[in-house]
């Protein structure tokens, strides 16, 4: 594909440190190449969050390993404020696929989290204070 015609993306990434306590921070990424793989995007985010001054240290050191579509621009959103618990088969992203192959569009909101934490939360989705 000719890189001069690439439509770069703006993505909102929800860094989820705790599902139960709703420890979530948002990171906006601009000019993301849609031809990069999901793994390349996760690597980029991992590097980026370590240098952000506005993120608390626990978010910088948390072990994120999975990415899932949370919502598309102008689309319906889940009632769960932490993450959309449905659509796992279609919305959990394969690290080997490109963003285009994963059907990521401009202004898509993605969740970035730890898989083990997500599986525990799915079994018992509750809010703690």
PDB file of C-alpha atoms in Angstrom:
ATOM      1  CA  UNK A   1       0.000   0.000   0.000  1.00  0.00           C
ATOM      2  CA  UNK A   2       1.253   3.466  -0.858  1.00  0.00           C
ATOM      3  CA  UNK A   3       2.052   5.168   2.461  1.00  0.00           C
ATOM      4  CA  UNK A   4       1.156   8.585   1.052  1.00  0.00           C
ATOM      5  CA  UNK A   5      -2.519   7.557   0.934  1.00  0.00           C
ATOM      6  CA  UNK A   6      -2.658   6.019   4.409  1.00  0.00           C
ATOM      7  CA  UNK A   7      -5.344   7.536   6.639  1.00  0.00           C
ATOM      8  CA  UNK A   8      -3.714   7.675  10.058  1.00  0.00           C
ATOM      9  CA  UNK A   9      -5.888   6.964  13.084  1.00  0.00           C
ATOM     10  CA  UNK A  10      -6.635   8.674  16.354  1.00  0.00           C
ATOM     11  CA  UNK A  11      -7.336   6.068  19.044  1.00  0.00           C
ATOM     12  CA  UNK A  12      -8.407   6.309  22.662  1.00  0.00           C
ATOM     13  CA  UNK A  13      -6.856   3.606  24.830  1.00  0.00           C
ATOM     14  CA  UNK A  14      -8.304   2.760  28.235  1.00  0.00           C
ATOM     15  CA  UNK A  15      -5.497   1.541  30.508  1.00  0.00           C
ATOM     16  CA  UNK A  16      -7.294  -0.720  32.981  1.00  0.00           C
ATOM     17  CA  UNK A  17      -5.342  -1.407  36.140  1.00  0.00           C
ATOM     18  CA  UNK A  18      -8.284  -2.731  38.172  1.00  0.00           C
ATOM     19  CA  UNK A  19     -11.704  -3.711  36.898  1.00  0.00           C
ATOM     20  CA  UNK A  20     -13.369  -3.942  40.320  1.00  0.00           C
ATOM     21  CA  UNK A  21     -12.090  -0.601  41.576  1.00  0.00           C
ATOM     22  CA  UNK A  22     -12.437   1.084  38.188  1.00  0.00           C
ATOM     23  CA  UNK A  23      -8.803   2.181  38.125  1.00  0.00           C
ATOM     24  CA  UNK A  24      -8.784   3.383  34.534  1.00  0.00           C
ATOM     25  CA  UNK A  25      -6.838   6.078  32.732  1.00  0.00           C
ATOM     26  CA  UNK A  26      -7.267   7.225  29.165  1.00  0.00           C
ATOM     27  CA  UNK A  27      -4.459   7.747  26.673  1.00  0.00           C
ATOM     28  CA  UNK A  28      -5.102   9.332  23.291  1.00  0.00           C
ATOM     29  CA  UNK A  29      -2.828   8.237  20.473  1.00  0.00           C
ATOM     30  CA  UNK A  30      -2.681  10.341  17.332  1.00  0.00           C
ATOM     31  CA  UNK A  31      -1.297   9.507  13.902  1.00  0.00           C
ATOM     32  CA  UNK A  32      -1.370   5.730  14.396  1.00  0.00           C
ATOM     33  CA  UNK A  33      -0.542   3.799  11.254  1.00  0.00           C
ATOM     34  CA  UNK A  34      -3.439   1.394  10.524  1.00  0.00           C
ATOM     35  CA  UNK A  35      -1.007  -1.028   8.888  1.00  0.00           C
ATOM     36  CA  UNK A  36       0.866  -1.689  12.126  1.00  0.00           C
ATOM     37  CA  UNK A  37       0.074  -4.887  13.995  1.00  0.00           C
ATOM     38  CA  UNK A  38      -1.793  -4.978  17.274  1.00  0.00           C
ATOM     39  CA  UNK A  39       1.433  -6.159  18.936  1.00  0.00           C
ATOM     40  CA  UNK A  40       3.309  -3.152  17.550  1.00  0.00           C
ATOM     41  CA  UNK A  41       0.593  -0.881  18.922  1.00  0.00           C
ATOM     42  CA  UNK A  42       0.815  -2.542  22.353  1.00  0.00           C
ATOM     43  CA  UNK A  43       4.603  -2.153  22.304  1.00  0.00           C
ATOM     44  CA  UNK A  44       4.217   1.515  21.363  1.00  0.00           C
ATOM     45  CA  UNK A  45       1.759   2.080  24.215  1.00  0.00           C
ATOM     46  CA  UNK A  46       4.052   0.295  26.694  1.00  0.00           C
ATOM     47  CA  UNK A  47       6.915   2.618  25.716  1.00  0.00           C
ATOM     48  CA  UNK A  48       4.685   5.705  25.666  1.00  0.00           C
ATOM     49  CA  UNK A  49       3.093   5.285  29.103  1.00  0.00           C
ATOM     50  CA  UNK A  50       6.472   4.984  30.813  1.00  0.00           C
ATOM     51  CA  UNK A  51       7.276   8.573  29.801  1.00  0.00           C
ATOM     52  CA  UNK A  52       3.892  10.222  30.451  1.00  0.00           C
ATOM     53  CA  UNK A  53       4.032  12.627  33.359  1.00  0.00           C
ATOM     54  CA  UNK A  54       0.283  12.629  33.926  1.00  0.00           C
ATOM     55  CA  UNK A  55       0.033   8.882  34.663  1.00  0.00           C
ATOM     56  CA  UNK A  56       0.478   7.578  38.213  1.00  0.00           C
ATOM     57  CA  UNK A  57       3.336   5.103  38.663  1.00  0.00           C
ATOM     58  CA  UNK A  58       1.048   2.047  39.178  1.00  0.00           C
ATOM     59  CA  UNK A  59      -0.290   2.510  35.630  1.00  0.00           C
ATOM     60  CA  UNK A  60       3.227   2.730  34.231  1.00  0.00           C
ATOM     61  CA  UNK A  61       4.361  -0.504  35.876  1.00  0.00           C
ATOM     62  CA  UNK A  62       1.199  -2.603  35.497  1.00  0.00           C
ATOM     63  CA  UNK A  63       1.428  -5.710  33.316  1.00  0.00           C
ATOM     64  CA  UNK A  64      -0.838  -5.151  30.298  1.00  0.00           C
ATOM     65  CA  UNK A  65      -1.030  -8.009  27.806  1.00  0.00           C
ATOM     66  CA  UNK A  66      -4.349  -7.901  25.948  1.00  0.00           C
ATOM     67  CA  UNK A  67      -6.298  -5.428  23.869  1.00  0.00           C
ATOM     68  CA  UNK A  68     -10.024  -5.380  23.182  1.00  0.00           C
ATOM     69  CA  UNK A  69     -12.312  -3.050  21.286  1.00  0.00           C
ATOM     70  CA  UNK A  70     -14.465  -1.175  23.768  1.00  0.00           C
ATOM     71  CA  UNK A  71     -16.521   0.861  21.310  1.00  0.00           C
ATOM     72  CA  UNK A  72     -16.484   2.349  17.853  1.00  0.00           C
ATOM     73  CA  UNK A  73     -16.882   6.058  17.135  1.00  0.00           C
ATOM     74  CA  UNK A  74     -20.535   7.099  17.277  1.00  0.00           C
ATOM     75  CA  UNK A  75     -21.545   3.550  18.280  1.00  0.00           C
ATOM     76  CA  UNK A  76     -23.330   2.142  21.302  1.00  0.00           C
ATOM     77  CA  UNK A  77     -21.375   1.715  24.511  1.00  0.00           C
ATOM     78  CA  UNK A  78     -21.655  -0.850  27.274  1.00  0.00           C
ATOM     79  CA  UNK A  79     -23.390  -0.132  30.574  1.00  0.00           C
ATOM     80  CA  UNK A  80     -20.357  -1.531  32.391  1.00  0.00           C
ATOM     81  CA  UNK A  81     -18.012   1.369  33.055  1.00  0.00           C
ATOM     82  CA  UNK A  82     -14.925  -0.866  33.171  1.00  0.00           C
ATOM     83  CA  UNK A  83     -15.136  -2.926  29.964  1.00  0.00           C
ATOM     84  CA  UNK A  84     -17.569  -4.483  27.516  1.00  0.00           C
ATOM     85  CA  UNK A  85     -17.956  -8.086  28.662  1.00  0.00           C
ATOM     86  CA  UNK A  86     -19.625  -9.300  25.481  1.00  0.00           C
ATOM     87  CA  UNK A  87     -18.210  -9.831  21.973  1.00  0.00           C
ATOM     88  CA  UNK A  88     -14.955 -11.457  23.179  1.00  0.00           C
ATOM     89  CA  UNK A  89     -14.611 -13.584  20.042  1.00  0.00           C
ATOM     90  CA  UNK A  90     -14.816 -10.596  17.696  1.00  0.00           C
ATOM     91  CA  UNK A  91     -13.420  -7.767  19.824  1.00  0.00           C
ATOM     92  CA  UNK A  92     -10.378  -9.240  21.587  1.00  0.00           C
ATOM     93  CA  UNK A  93      -7.596  -8.389  19.167  1.00  0.00           C
ATOM     94  CA  UNK A  94      -5.116 -10.866  17.725  1.00  0.00           C
ATOM     95  CA  UNK A  95      -1.615  -9.408  18.247  1.00  0.00           C
ATOM     96  CA  UNK A  96      -0.472 -10.745  14.871  1.00  0.00           C
ATOM     97  CA  UNK A  97      -3.130  -8.945  12.826  1.00  0.00           C
ATOM     98  CA  UNK A  98      -2.884  -5.393  11.591  1.00  0.00           C
ATOM     99  CA  UNK A  99      -5.240  -2.724  12.867  1.00  0.00           C
ATOM    100  CA  UNK A 100      -6.926  -2.727   9.452  1.00  0.00           C
ATOM    101  CA  UNK A 101      -7.433  -6.493   9.565  1.00  0.00           C
ATOM    102  CA  UNK A 102      -8.849  -6.072  13.080  1.00  0.00           C
ATOM    103  CA  UNK A 103     -11.398  -3.565  11.717  1.00  0.00           C
ATOM    104  CA  UNK A 104     -10.033  -0.708  13.840  1.00  0.00           C
ATOM    105  CA  UNK A 105     -11.312   2.606  12.540  1.00  0.00           C
ATOM    106  CA  UNK A 106     -10.560   6.207  13.398  1.00  0.00           C
ATOM    107  CA  UNK A 107     -11.658   7.172  16.936  1.00  0.00           C
ATOM    108  CA  UNK A 108     -12.141   3.577  18.085  1.00  0.00           C
ATOM    109  CA  UNK A 109     -11.865   3.173  21.865  1.00  0.00           C
ATOM    110  CA  UNK A 110      -9.678   0.259  22.937  1.00  0.00           C
ATOM    111  CA  UNK A 111      -9.190  -1.337  26.345  1.00  0.00           C
ATOM    112  CA  UNK A 112      -5.688  -2.456  27.333  1.00  0.00           C
ATOM    113  CA  UNK A 113      -5.534  -4.748  30.348  1.00  0.00           C
ATOM    114  CA  UNK A 114      -4.182  -7.892  31.988  1.00  0.00           C
ATOM    115  CA  UNK A 115      -5.882 -11.090  30.739  1.00  0.00           C
ATOM    116  CA  UNK A 116      -5.885 -12.852  34.121  1.00  0.00           C
ATOM    117  CA  UNK A 117      -7.540  -9.833  35.767  1.00  0.00           C
ATOM    118  CA  UNK A 118     -10.143  -9.737  32.991  1.00  0.00           C
ATOM    119  CA  UNK A 119     -11.016 -13.433  33.357  1.00  0.00           C
ATOM    120  CA  UNK A 120     -11.473 -13.010  37.133  1.00  0.00           C
ATOM    121  CA  UNK A 121     -13.683  -9.977  36.588  1.00  0.00           C
ATOM    122  CA  UNK A 122     -15.784 -11.784  33.975  1.00  0.00           C
ATOM    123  CA  UNK A 123     -16.558 -14.548  36.475  1.00  0.00           C
ATOM    124  CA  UNK A 124     -17.718 -12.026  39.082  1.00  0.00           C
ATOM    125  CA  UNK A 125     -18.262  -8.510  37.663  1.00  0.00           C
ATOM    126  CA  UNK A 126     -18.664  -6.363  40.742  1.00  0.00           C
ATOM    127  CA  UNK A 127     -17.766  -2.879  41.858  1.00  0.00           C
ATOM    128  CA  UNK A 128     -15.667  -2.443  45.005  1.00  0.00           C
ATOM    129  CA  UNK A 129     -14.911   0.748  46.868  1.00  0.00           C
TER     130      UNK A 129
END
